[in-house]
């Protein structure tokens, strides 16, 4: 009797293990997990989604492997408002956080493919560049030995840039070992480089190869499109010569031009907000002009009298 009960308990335990599902968390809990866990695998899914269930089953079967070999926790977020921040397309999506840096998986719900991709990319693939190290790292102007570079220019206040963070990590992971993938803050540490390449709209994606630069112009911002462009499609874009580094004099001239533009823009904006300023200015200018005109007229009238007096004095002397 006791033996049968023991076998029954063991059987139920095994069934419970096999039927376990990923822990579902709220958005607040997810943010806490991202903050606390060094490595975290998140499945963004939605209800009544057959493909989502397939991905969940794959991650279920890999749960123990992720814990044992990657030291990573695996959870799921259903109908999460944060999904668009890490996967701009649609659920399901697997995002691998490494010390908070997100990596979007772009593949099928295959156990070997998922595990192999995440295992190979336990560290970030995208390099962070600044003005100080850009030319040394990329050698963009010389097209020398560091290889091809695909660089994303972003801004901290650019929402679309933030949404593409995990996507760009996916690009870097896919091209790892073949093409260098990096990013630059166009408003701060990469401001001068962004000006050098005339980056005006963010996000912007520039591909550097053999002393030439190609601007990404495909309509989609997904991993497959980016990878396709870097591998071959760039040939269909216009090749531009990489501009040389600016001299101190060039930077001074650029600074002066920027200051003039800023001053004009500031002045116009000020006049648009406070129209009474230009009204006072017009009245003031008018008063100055009238005063100057009166002074000129008076000066003109007083001048002949002086001449006339001089003539009378000369006549008296001659007599």
PDB file of C-alpha atoms in Angstrom:
ATOM      1  CA  UNK A   1       0.000   0.000   0.000  1.00  0.00           C
ATOM      2  CA  UNK A   2       2.735   2.447   1.016  1.00  0.00           C
ATOM      3  CA  UNK A   3       4.816   1.356  -2.001  1.00  0.00           C
ATOM      4  CA  UNK A   4       1.956   2.151  -4.383  1.00  0.00           C
ATOM      5  CA  UNK A   5       1.439   5.536  -2.733  1.00  0.00           C
ATOM      6  CA  UNK A   6       5.123   6.348  -3.151  1.00  0.00           C
ATOM      7  CA  UNK A   7       5.056   5.512  -6.845  1.00  0.00           C
ATOM      8  CA  UNK A   8       1.902   7.607  -7.270  1.00  0.00           C
ATOM      9  CA  UNK A   9       3.499  10.641  -5.611  1.00  0.00           C
ATOM     10  CA  UNK A  10       6.629  10.242  -7.783  1.00  0.00           C
ATOM     11  CA  UNK A  11       4.496   9.957 -10.915  1.00  0.00           C
ATOM     12  CA  UNK A  12       2.538  13.093 -10.027  1.00  0.00           C
ATOM     13  CA  UNK A  13       5.785  14.956  -9.367  1.00  0.00           C
ATOM     14  CA  UNK A  14       7.168  13.947 -12.754  1.00  0.00           C
ATOM     15  CA  UNK A  15       3.958  15.024 -14.454  1.00  0.00           C
ATOM     16  CA  UNK A  16       4.107  18.350 -12.645  1.00  0.00           C
ATOM     17  CA  UNK A  17       7.691  18.918 -13.844  1.00  0.00           C
ATOM     18  CA  UNK A  18       6.823  18.059 -17.425  1.00  0.00           C
ATOM     19  CA  UNK A  19       3.758  20.304 -17.367  1.00  0.00           C
ATOM     20  CA  UNK A  20       5.475  23.287 -15.762  1.00  0.00           C
ATOM     21  CA  UNK A  21       5.141  26.574 -17.583  1.00  0.00           C
ATOM     22  CA  UNK A  22       7.156  29.764 -17.531  1.00  0.00           C
ATOM     23  CA  UNK A  23       6.495  32.217 -14.746  1.00  0.00           C
ATOM     24  CA  UNK A  24       4.240  35.008 -15.996  1.00  0.00           C
ATOM     25  CA  UNK A  25       5.140  38.471 -14.697  1.00  0.00           C
ATOM     26  CA  UNK A  26       3.633  41.951 -14.788  1.00  0.00           C
ATOM     27  CA  UNK A  27       5.431  44.916 -16.309  1.00  0.00           C
ATOM     28  CA  UNK A  28       6.557  46.166 -12.887  1.00  0.00           C
ATOM     29  CA  UNK A  29       7.896  42.730 -12.008  1.00  0.00           C
ATOM     30  CA  UNK A  30       9.620  42.491 -15.384  1.00  0.00           C
ATOM     31  CA  UNK A  31      11.453  45.776 -14.841  1.00  0.00           C
ATOM     32  CA  UNK A  32      12.571  44.515 -11.434  1.00  0.00           C
ATOM     33  CA  UNK A  33      13.845  41.266 -12.972  1.00  0.00           C
ATOM     34  CA  UNK A  34      15.781  43.201 -15.639  1.00  0.00           C
ATOM     35  CA  UNK A  35      17.341  45.337 -12.935  1.00  0.00           C
ATOM     36  CA  UNK A  36      18.315  42.464 -10.616  1.00  0.00           C
ATOM     37  CA  UNK A  37      19.231  39.558 -12.916  1.00  0.00           C
ATOM     38  CA  UNK A  38      22.592  39.480 -14.701  1.00  0.00           C
ATOM     39  CA  UNK A  39      21.080  37.309 -17.444  1.00  0.00           C
ATOM     40  CA  UNK A  40      17.380  37.115 -18.165  1.00  0.00           C
ATOM     41  CA  UNK A  41      15.430  35.504 -21.007  1.00  0.00           C
ATOM     42  CA  UNK A  42      11.972  36.959 -21.596  1.00  0.00           C
ATOM     43  CA  UNK A  43       9.240  35.663 -23.876  1.00  0.00           C
ATOM     44  CA  UNK A  44       6.880  38.435 -24.911  1.00  0.00           C
ATOM     45  CA  UNK A  45       3.622  36.775 -25.917  1.00  0.00           C
ATOM     46  CA  UNK A  46      -0.101  37.359 -26.116  1.00  0.00           C
ATOM     47  CA  UNK A  47      -3.206  35.334 -25.369  1.00  0.00           C
ATOM     48  CA  UNK A  48      -4.805  32.958 -27.876  1.00  0.00           C
ATOM     49  CA  UNK A  49      -1.655  32.848 -30.004  1.00  0.00           C
ATOM     50  CA  UNK A  50      -0.620  29.453 -31.385  1.00  0.00           C
ATOM     51  CA  UNK A  51       2.880  30.634 -32.368  1.00  0.00           C
ATOM     52  CA  UNK A  52       3.357  32.116 -28.897  1.00  0.00           C
ATOM     53  CA  UNK A  53       2.480  28.728 -27.373  1.00  0.00           C
ATOM     54  CA  UNK A  54       5.039  27.069 -29.625  1.00  0.00           C
ATOM     55  CA  UNK A  55       7.797  29.442 -28.488  1.00  0.00           C
ATOM     56  CA  UNK A  56       6.756  28.976 -24.861  1.00  0.00           C
ATOM     57  CA  UNK A  57       6.999  25.204 -25.223  1.00  0.00           C
ATOM     58  CA  UNK A  58      10.521  25.597 -26.662  1.00  0.00           C
ATOM     59  CA  UNK A  59      11.653  27.783 -23.770  1.00  0.00           C
ATOM     60  CA  UNK A  60      10.010  25.412 -21.289  1.00  0.00           C
ATOM     61  CA  UNK A  61      12.109  22.547 -22.577  1.00  0.00           C
ATOM     62  CA  UNK A  62      15.280  24.689 -22.377  1.00  0.00           C
ATOM     63  CA  UNK A  63      14.535  26.146 -18.940  1.00  0.00           C
ATOM     64  CA  UNK A  64      16.961  23.937 -17.002  1.00  0.00           C
ATOM     65  CA  UNK A  65      19.700  24.261 -19.656  1.00  0.00           C
ATOM     66  CA  UNK A  66      19.457  28.038 -19.461  1.00  0.00           C
ATOM     67  CA  UNK A  67      19.782  27.934 -15.696  1.00  0.00           C
ATOM     68  CA  UNK A  68      22.613  25.418 -15.627  1.00  0.00           C
ATOM     69  CA  UNK A  69      24.780  26.539 -18.541  1.00  0.00           C
ATOM     70  CA  UNK A  70      23.912  30.234 -19.034  1.00  0.00           C
ATOM     71  CA  UNK A  71      22.989  31.041 -15.438  1.00  0.00           C
ATOM     72  CA  UNK A  72      19.888  32.751 -16.843  1.00  0.00           C
ATOM     73  CA  UNK A  73      16.327  32.955 -15.571  1.00  0.00           C
ATOM     74  CA  UNK A  74      13.485  32.486 -18.062  1.00  0.00           C
ATOM     75  CA  UNK A  75      10.096  34.201 -17.694  1.00  0.00           C
ATOM     76  CA  UNK A  76       7.235  35.389 -19.885  1.00  0.00           C
ATOM     77  CA  UNK A  77       5.275  38.633 -20.173  1.00  0.00           C
ATOM     78  CA  UNK A  78       1.795  38.343 -21.675  1.00  0.00           C
ATOM     79  CA  UNK A  79       0.256  41.398 -23.369  1.00  0.00           C
ATOM     80  CA  UNK A  80       3.053  43.550 -21.968  1.00  0.00           C
ATOM     81  CA  UNK A  81       3.156  47.268 -22.680  1.00  0.00           C
ATOM     82  CA  UNK A  82       6.947  46.962 -22.736  1.00  0.00           C
ATOM     83  CA  UNK A  83       6.907  44.621 -25.734  1.00  0.00           C
ATOM     84  CA  UNK A  84       7.146  47.472 -28.280  1.00  0.00           C
ATOM     85  CA  UNK A  85      10.189  48.829 -26.464  1.00  0.00           C
ATOM     86  CA  UNK A  86      12.193  45.679 -27.188  1.00  0.00           C
ATOM     87  CA  UNK A  87      10.458  44.115 -30.202  1.00  0.00           C
ATOM     88  CA  UNK A  88       8.874  46.769 -32.453  1.00  0.00           C
ATOM     89  CA  UNK A  89       7.115  44.195 -34.642  1.00  0.00           C
ATOM     90  CA  UNK A  90       4.737  41.649 -33.083  1.00  0.00           C
ATOM     91  CA  UNK A  91       4.688  38.998 -30.406  1.00  0.00           C
ATOM     92  CA  UNK A  92       5.988  36.391 -29.880  1.00  0.00           C
ATOM     93  CA  UNK A  93       9.506  37.634 -29.301  1.00  0.00           C
ATOM     94  CA  UNK A  94      12.419  36.333 -27.264  1.00  0.00           C
ATOM     95  CA  UNK A  95      14.626  39.011 -25.708  1.00  0.00           C
ATOM     96  CA  UNK A  96      17.858  38.093 -23.909  1.00  0.00           C
ATOM     97  CA  UNK A  97      18.986  40.666 -21.322  1.00  0.00           C
ATOM     98  CA  UNK A  98      22.693  40.691 -20.423  1.00  0.00           C
ATOM     99  CA  UNK A  99      23.267  43.118 -17.550  1.00  0.00           C
ATOM    100  CA  UNK A 100      20.246  45.024 -18.826  1.00  0.00           C
ATOM    101  CA  UNK A 101      21.366  45.137 -22.475  1.00  0.00           C
ATOM    102  CA  UNK A 102      18.578  43.589 -24.613  1.00  0.00           C
ATOM    103  CA  UNK A 103      19.147  41.239 -27.557  1.00  0.00           C
ATOM    104  CA  UNK A 104      16.244  40.321 -29.836  1.00  0.00           C
ATOM    105  CA  UNK A 105      16.180  36.763 -31.165  1.00  0.00           C
ATOM    106  CA  UNK A 106      15.124  36.603 -34.809  1.00  0.00           C
ATOM    107  CA  UNK A 107      14.516  32.985 -35.676  1.00  0.00           C
ATOM    108  CA  UNK A 108      12.213  29.993 -35.453  1.00  0.00           C
ATOM    109  CA  UNK A 109      11.011  28.180 -32.346  1.00  0.00           C
ATOM    110  CA  UNK A 110      13.683  25.521 -32.738  1.00  0.00           C
ATOM    111  CA  UNK A 111      15.402  24.359 -29.535  1.00  0.00           C
ATOM    112  CA  UNK A 112      18.881  24.006 -31.048  1.00  0.00           C
ATOM    113  CA  UNK A 113      18.655  27.315 -32.902  1.00  0.00           C
ATOM    114  CA  UNK A 114      17.379  29.262 -29.879  1.00  0.00           C
ATOM    115  CA  UNK A 115      19.898  27.789 -27.459  1.00  0.00           C
ATOM    116  CA  UNK A 116      22.825  28.136 -29.884  1.00  0.00           C
ATOM    117  CA  UNK A 117      22.049  31.792 -30.591  1.00  0.00           C
ATOM    118  CA  UNK A 118      21.676  32.794 -26.941  1.00  0.00           C
ATOM    119  CA  UNK A 119      24.664  30.737 -25.806  1.00  0.00           C
ATOM    120  CA  UNK A 120      26.894  32.399 -28.410  1.00  0.00           C
ATOM    121  CA  UNK A 121      25.773  35.925 -27.478  1.00  0.00           C
ATOM    122  CA  UNK A 122      26.072  36.062 -23.707  1.00  0.00           C
ATOM    123  CA  UNK A 123      27.963  39.338 -24.059  1.00  0.00           C
ATOM    124  CA  UNK A 124      26.842  42.406 -26.086  1.00  0.00           C
ATOM    125  CA  UNK A 125      27.815  42.423 -29.750  1.00  0.00           C
ATOM    126  CA  UNK A 126      27.380  46.134 -30.454  1.00  0.00           C
ATOM    127  CA  UNK A 127      30.303  48.453 -29.707  1.00  0.00           C
ATOM    128  CA  UNK A 128      29.816  51.976 -28.342  1.00  0.00           C
ATOM    129  CA  UNK A 129      31.806  54.601 -30.260  1.00  0.00           C
ATOM    130  CA  UNK A 130      32.615  58.230 -29.426  1.00  0.00           C
ATOM    131  CA  UNK A 131      34.183  61.124 -31.293  1.00  0.00           C
ATOM    132  CA  UNK A 132      37.535  60.414 -29.638  1.00  0.00           C
ATOM    133  CA  UNK A 133      37.821  56.789 -30.781  1.00  0.00           C
ATOM    134  CA  UNK A 134      35.727  56.718 -33.970  1.00  0.00           C
ATOM    135  CA  UNK A 135      38.508  57.204 -36.506  1.00  0.00           C
ATOM    136  CA  UNK A 136      40.971  55.021 -34.587  1.00  0.00           C
ATOM    137  CA  UNK A 137      38.480  52.150 -34.358  1.00  0.00           C
ATOM    138  CA  UNK A 138      36.880  52.338 -37.797  1.00  0.00           C
ATOM    139  CA  UNK A 139      39.676  53.903 -39.872  1.00  0.00           C
ATOM    140  CA  UNK A 140      36.782  55.119 -42.005  1.00  0.00           C
ATOM    141  CA  UNK A 141      38.801  57.705 -43.949  1.00  0.00           C
ATOM    142  CA  UNK A 142      41.580  55.272 -44.866  1.00  0.00           C
ATOM    143  CA  UNK A 143      39.503  52.102 -45.339  1.00  0.00           C
ATOM    144  CA  UNK A 144      42.297  50.117 -43.690  1.00  0.00           C
ATOM    145  CA  UNK A 145      42.557  46.991 -41.591  1.00  0.00           C
ATOM    146  CA  UNK A 146      39.708  47.077 -39.053  1.00  0.00           C
ATOM    147  CA  UNK A 147      37.110  45.847 -41.536  1.00  0.00           C
ATOM    148  CA  UNK A 148      33.619  47.059 -42.436  1.00  0.00           C
ATOM    149  CA  UNK A 149      31.530  48.985 -39.920  1.00  0.00           C
ATOM    150  CA  UNK A 150      27.767  49.391 -39.626  1.00  0.00           C
ATOM    151  CA  UNK A 151      26.992  52.285 -37.276  1.00  0.00           C
ATOM    152  CA  UNK A 152      23.692  53.421 -35.792  1.00  0.00           C
ATOM    153  CA  UNK A 153      23.426  57.080 -34.767  1.00  0.00           C
ATOM    154  CA  UNK A 154      20.897  57.513 -31.974  1.00  0.00           C
ATOM    155  CA  UNK A 155      19.724  60.028 -29.391  1.00  0.00           C
ATOM    156  CA  UNK A 156      18.651  59.580 -25.791  1.00  0.00           C
ATOM    157  CA  UNK A 157      15.388  61.452 -26.425  1.00  0.00           C
ATOM    158  CA  UNK A 158      14.602  59.532 -29.634  1.00  0.00           C
ATOM    159  CA  UNK A 159      11.808  57.016 -28.911  1.00  0.00           C
ATOM    160  CA  UNK A 160      12.340  55.100 -32.154  1.00  0.00           C
ATOM    161  CA  UNK A 161      16.044  54.764 -31.306  1.00  0.00           C
ATOM    162  CA  UNK A 162      15.197  53.166 -27.966  1.00  0.00           C
ATOM    163  CA  UNK A 163      12.835  50.716 -29.652  1.00  0.00           C
ATOM    164  CA  UNK A 164      15.624  49.613 -31.971  1.00  0.00           C
ATOM    165  CA  UNK A 165      18.168  48.930 -29.223  1.00  0.00           C
ATOM    166  CA  UNK A 166      17.360  45.210 -28.991  1.00  0.00           C
ATOM    167  CA  UNK A 167      17.010  44.980 -32.789  1.00  0.00           C
ATOM    168  CA  UNK A 168      20.440  46.529 -33.330  1.00  0.00           C
ATOM    169  CA  UNK A 169      21.942  44.064 -30.835  1.00  0.00           C
ATOM    170  CA  UNK A 170      20.336  41.346 -32.940  1.00  0.00           C
ATOM    171  CA  UNK A 171      22.069  42.775 -36.021  1.00  0.00           C
ATOM    172  CA  UNK A 172      25.382  42.768 -34.189  1.00  0.00           C
ATOM    173  CA  UNK A 173      24.884  39.193 -33.000  1.00  0.00           C
ATOM    174  CA  UNK A 174      23.988  37.992 -36.516  1.00  0.00           C
ATOM    175  CA  UNK A 175      26.993  39.716 -38.130  1.00  0.00           C
ATOM    176  CA  UNK A 176      29.418  38.964 -35.285  1.00  0.00           C
ATOM    177  CA  UNK A 177      32.851  38.017 -36.610  1.00  0.00           C
ATOM    178  CA  UNK A 178      32.123  39.304 -40.124  1.00  0.00           C
ATOM    179  CA  UNK A 179      31.106  42.964 -39.844  1.00  0.00           C
ATOM    180  CA  UNK A 180      31.638  45.353 -36.943  1.00  0.00           C
ATOM    181  CA  UNK A 181      28.358  46.746 -35.619  1.00  0.00           C
ATOM    182  CA  UNK A 182      28.396  49.849 -33.419  1.00  0.00           C
ATOM    183  CA  UNK A 183      26.326  52.791 -32.279  1.00  0.00           C
ATOM    184  CA  UNK A 184      26.966  56.463 -31.428  1.00  0.00           C
ATOM    185  CA  UNK A 185      25.084  59.078 -29.441  1.00  0.00           C
ATOM    186  CA  UNK A 186      24.646  61.803 -32.051  1.00  0.00           C
ATOM    187  CA  UNK A 187      23.730  64.415 -29.446  1.00  0.00           C
ATOM    188  CA  UNK A 188      26.521  63.845 -26.931  1.00  0.00           C
ATOM    189  CA  UNK A 189      29.672  61.713 -27.289  1.00  0.00           C
ATOM    190  CA  UNK A 190      29.240  61.396 -31.068  1.00  0.00           C
ATOM    191  CA  UNK A 191      28.093  64.932 -31.845  1.00  0.00           C
ATOM    192  CA  UNK A 192      31.091  65.927 -33.992  1.00  0.00           C
ATOM    193  CA  UNK A 193      31.044  62.666 -35.948  1.00  0.00           C
ATOM    194  CA  UNK A 194      27.339  63.107 -36.641  1.00  0.00           C
ATOM    195  CA  UNK A 195      28.070  66.604 -37.989  1.00  0.00           C
ATOM    196  CA  UNK A 196      30.964  65.262 -40.033  1.00  0.00           C
ATOM    197  CA  UNK A 197      28.640  62.838 -41.850  1.00  0.00           C
ATOM    198  CA  UNK A 198      25.705  65.285 -41.954  1.00  0.00           C
ATOM    199  CA  UNK A 199      23.423  63.147 -39.810  1.00  0.00           C
ATOM    200  CA  UNK A 200      20.318  65.259 -39.323  1.00  0.00           C
ATOM    201  CA  UNK A 201      17.544  62.753 -38.605  1.00  0.00           C
ATOM    202  CA  UNK A 202      17.637  60.005 -35.977  1.00  0.00           C
ATOM    203  CA  UNK A 203      17.965  57.124 -36.007  1.00  0.00           C
ATOM    204  CA  UNK A 204      20.451  57.017 -38.893  1.00  0.00           C
ATOM    205  CA  UNK A 205      22.420  54.006 -40.135  1.00  0.00           C
ATOM    206  CA  UNK A 206      25.715  54.348 -42.006  1.00  0.00           C
ATOM    207  CA  UNK A 207      27.727  51.507 -43.504  1.00  0.00           C
ATOM    208  CA  UNK A 208      31.488  52.095 -43.909  1.00  0.00           C
ATOM    209  CA  UNK A 209      33.477  50.017 -46.369  1.00  0.00           C
ATOM    210  CA  UNK A 210      36.863  50.658 -48.038  1.00  0.00           C
ATOM    211  CA  UNK A 211      36.858  54.426 -47.577  1.00  0.00           C
ATOM    212  CA  UNK A 212      33.243  54.829 -48.691  1.00  0.00           C
ATOM    213  CA  UNK A 213      30.050  55.392 -46.715  1.00  0.00           C
ATOM    214  CA  UNK A 214      26.616  54.063 -47.666  1.00  0.00           C
ATOM    215  CA  UNK A 215      23.406  55.339 -46.069  1.00  0.00           C
ATOM    216  CA  UNK A 216      20.787  52.734 -45.135  1.00  0.00           C
ATOM    217  CA  UNK A 217      17.684  53.549 -47.182  1.00  0.00           C
ATOM    218  CA  UNK A 218      15.484  50.455 -46.918  1.00  0.00           C
ATOM    219  CA  UNK A 219      11.920  51.023 -45.615  1.00  0.00           C
ATOM    220  CA  UNK A 220      12.051  48.372 -42.864  1.00  0.00           C
ATOM    221  CA  UNK A 221      14.005  48.577 -39.606  1.00  0.00           C
ATOM    222  CA  UNK A 222      14.212  44.877 -38.801  1.00  0.00           C
ATOM    223  CA  UNK A 223      17.151  42.543 -38.289  1.00  0.00           C
ATOM    224  CA  UNK A 224      16.805  40.775 -41.631  1.00  0.00           C
ATOM    225  CA  UNK A 225      16.731  44.050 -43.627  1.00  0.00           C
ATOM    226  CA  UNK A 226      19.752  45.477 -41.805  1.00  0.00           C
ATOM    227  CA  UNK A 227      21.764  42.279 -42.277  1.00  0.00           C
ATOM    228  CA  UNK A 228      20.824  42.077 -45.963  1.00  0.00           C
ATOM    229  CA  UNK A 229      21.953  45.678 -46.509  1.00  0.00           C
ATOM    230  CA  UNK A 230      25.315  45.137 -44.805  1.00  0.00           C
ATOM    231  CA  UNK A 231      26.031  41.904 -46.666  1.00  0.00           C
ATOM    232  CA  UNK A 232      25.093  42.899 -50.192  1.00  0.00           C
ATOM    233  CA  UNK A 233      22.331  45.480 -50.662  1.00  0.00           C
ATOM    234  CA  UNK A 234      24.601  48.448 -49.893  1.00  0.00           C
ATOM    235  CA  UNK A 235      25.845  48.135 -53.495  1.00  0.00           C
ATOM    236  CA  UNK A 236      22.489  49.543 -54.625  1.00  0.00           C
ATOM    237  CA  UNK A 237      22.992  52.711 -52.568  1.00  0.00           C
ATOM    238  CA  UNK A 238      25.035  55.760 -53.522  1.00  0.00           C
ATOM    239  CA  UNK A 239      28.655  55.508 -52.391  1.00  0.00           C
ATOM    240  CA  UNK A 240      29.935  58.683 -50.745  1.00  0.00           C
ATOM    241  CA  UNK A 241      33.555  59.532 -50.044  1.00  0.00           C
ATOM    242  CA  UNK A 242      34.298  59.639 -46.331  1.00  0.00           C
ATOM    243  CA  UNK A 243      34.986  63.282 -45.413  1.00  0.00           C
ATOM    244  CA  UNK A 244      38.336  64.011 -43.820  1.00  0.00           C
ATOM    245  CA  UNK A 245      38.633  64.976 -40.182  1.00  0.00           C
ATOM    246  CA  UNK A 246      37.965  68.652 -39.514  1.00  0.00           C
ATOM    247  CA  UNK A 247      40.870  70.923 -38.572  1.00  0.00           C
ATOM    248  CA  UNK A 248      40.617  73.243 -35.534  1.00  0.00           C
ATOM    249  CA  UNK A 249      39.965  76.140 -37.943  1.00  0.00           C
ATOM    250  CA  UNK A 250      37.129  74.201 -39.639  1.00  0.00           C
ATOM    251  CA  UNK A 251      35.603  73.460 -36.252  1.00  0.00           C
ATOM    252  CA  UNK A 252      35.831  77.157 -35.318  1.00  0.00           C
ATOM    253  CA  UNK A 253      34.104  78.153 -38.565  1.00  0.00           C
ATOM    254  CA  UNK A 254      31.399  75.551 -38.024  1.00  0.00           C
ATOM    255  CA  UNK A 255      30.920  76.796 -34.484  1.00  0.00           C
ATOM    256  CA  UNK A 256      30.550  80.381 -35.685  1.00  0.00           C
ATOM    257  CA  UNK A 257      28.022  79.345 -38.338  1.00  0.00           C
ATOM    258  CA  UNK A 258      26.041  77.375 -35.766  1.00  0.00           C
ATOM    259  CA  UNK A 259      26.059  80.341 -33.380  1.00  0.00           C
ATOM    260  CA  UNK A 260      24.810  82.678 -36.142  1.00  0.00           C
ATOM    261  CA  UNK A 261      22.037  80.239 -37.042  1.00  0.00           C
ATOM    262  CA  UNK A 262      21.129  79.813 -33.409  1.00  0.00           C
ATOM    263  CA  UNK A 263      21.068  83.578 -32.834  1.00  0.00           C
ATOM    264  CA  UNK A 264      18.827  84.165 -35.853  1.00  0.00           C
ATOM    265  CA  UNK A 265      16.490  81.333 -34.861  1.00  0.00           C
ATOM    266  CA  UNK A 266      16.403  82.575 -31.269  1.00  0.00           C
ATOM    267  CA  UNK A 267      15.663  86.122 -32.374  1.00  0.00           C
ATOM    268  CA  UNK A 268      12.846  85.057 -34.701  1.00  0.00           C
ATOM    269  CA  UNK A 269      11.348  82.829 -32.018  1.00  0.00           C
ATOM    270  CA  UNK A 270      11.557  85.667 -29.491  1.00  0.00           C
ATOM    271  CA  UNK A 271       9.810  88.061 -31.876  1.00  0.00           C
ATOM    272  CA  UNK A 272       7.106  85.465 -32.596  1.00  0.00           C
ATOM    273  CA  UNK A 273       6.421  85.000 -28.873  1.00  0.00           C
ATOM    274  CA  UNK A 274       6.631  88.673 -27.910  1.00  0.00           C
ATOM    275  CA  UNK A 275       5.522  90.809 -30.889  1.00  0.00           C
ATOM    276  CA  UNK A 276       5.670  93.980 -28.788  1.00  0.00           C
ATOM    277  CA  UNK A 277       9.476  93.757 -28.882  1.00  0.00           C
ATOM    278  CA  UNK A 278       9.697  94.455 -32.602  1.00  0.00           C
ATOM    279  CA  UNK A 279       7.012  97.137 -32.263  1.00  0.00           C
ATOM    280  CA  UNK A 280       9.113  98.927 -29.649  1.00  0.00           C
ATOM    281  CA  UNK A 281      12.150  98.381 -31.867  1.00  0.00           C
ATOM    282  CA  UNK A 282      10.402  99.937 -34.865  1.00  0.00           C
ATOM    283  CA  UNK A 283       9.220 102.916 -32.799  1.00  0.00           C
ATOM    284  CA  UNK A 284      12.701 103.322 -31.304  1.00  0.00           C
ATOM    285  CA  UNK A 285      14.339 103.149 -34.710  1.00  0.00           C
ATOM    286  CA  UNK A 286      11.800 105.643 -36.027  1.00  0.00           C
ATOM    287  CA  UNK A 287      12.540 108.079 -33.217  1.00  0.00           C
ATOM    288  CA  UNK A 288      16.270 107.758 -33.809  1.00  0.00           C
ATOM    289  CA  UNK A 289      15.775 108.313 -37.539  1.00  0.00           C
ATOM    290  CA  UNK A 290      13.581 111.398 -36.958  1.00  0.00           C
ATOM    291  CA  UNK A 291      16.055 112.816 -34.440  1.00  0.00           C
ATOM    292  CA  UNK A 292      18.911 112.286 -36.875  1.00  0.00           C
ATOM    293  CA  UNK A 293      16.921 113.930 -39.682  1.00  0.00           C
ATOM    294  CA  UNK A 294      16.112 116.974 -37.536  1.00  0.00           C
ATOM    295  CA  UNK A 295      19.778 117.262 -36.552  1.00  0.00           C
ATOM    296  CA  UNK A 296      20.832 117.156 -40.207  1.00  0.00           C
ATOM    297  CA  UNK A 297      18.290 119.827 -41.153  1.00  0.00           C
ATOM    298  CA  UNK A 298      19.388 122.103 -38.306  1.00  0.00           C
ATOM    299  CA  UNK A 299      23.013 121.595 -39.204  1.00  0.00           C
ATOM    300  CA  UNK A 300      22.220 122.534 -42.794  1.00  0.00           C
ATOM    301  CA  UNK A 301      20.440 125.733 -41.810  1.00  0.00           C
ATOM    302  CA  UNK A 302      23.114 126.910 -39.409  1.00  0.00           C
ATOM    303  CA  UNK A 303      25.990 126.401 -41.842  1.00  0.00           C
ATOM    304  CA  UNK A 304      25.180 129.251 -44.337  1.00  0.00           C
ATOM    305  CA  UNK A 305      24.859 131.784 -41.495  1.00  0.00           C
ATOM    306  CA  UNK A 306      28.391 131.006 -40.446  1.00  0.00           C
ATOM    307  CA  UNK A 307      29.631 131.546 -43.977  1.00  0.00           C
ATOM    308  CA  UNK A 308      27.741 134.818 -44.260  1.00  0.00           C
ATOM    309  CA  UNK A 309      29.281 136.141 -41.046  1.00  0.00           C
ATOM    310  CA  UNK A 310      32.709 135.206 -42.334  1.00  0.00           C
ATOM    311  CA  UNK A 311      32.130 137.227 -45.518  1.00  0.00           C
ATOM    312  CA  UNK A 312      30.995 140.313 -43.558  1.00  0.00           C
ATOM    313  CA  UNK A 313      34.126 140.118 -41.410  1.00  0.00           C
ATOM    314  CA  UNK A 314      36.348 139.973 -44.516  1.00  0.00           C
ATOM    315  CA  UNK A 315      34.603 143.037 -46.035  1.00  0.00           C
ATOM    316  CA  UNK A 316      35.155 145.112 -42.872  1.00  0.00           C
ATOM    317  CA  UNK A 317      38.847 144.207 -42.873  1.00  0.00           C
ATOM    318  CA  UNK A 318      39.243 145.233 -46.505  1.00  0.00           C
ATOM    319  CA  UNK A 319      37.749 148.659 -45.798  1.00  0.00           C
TER     320      UNK A 319
END
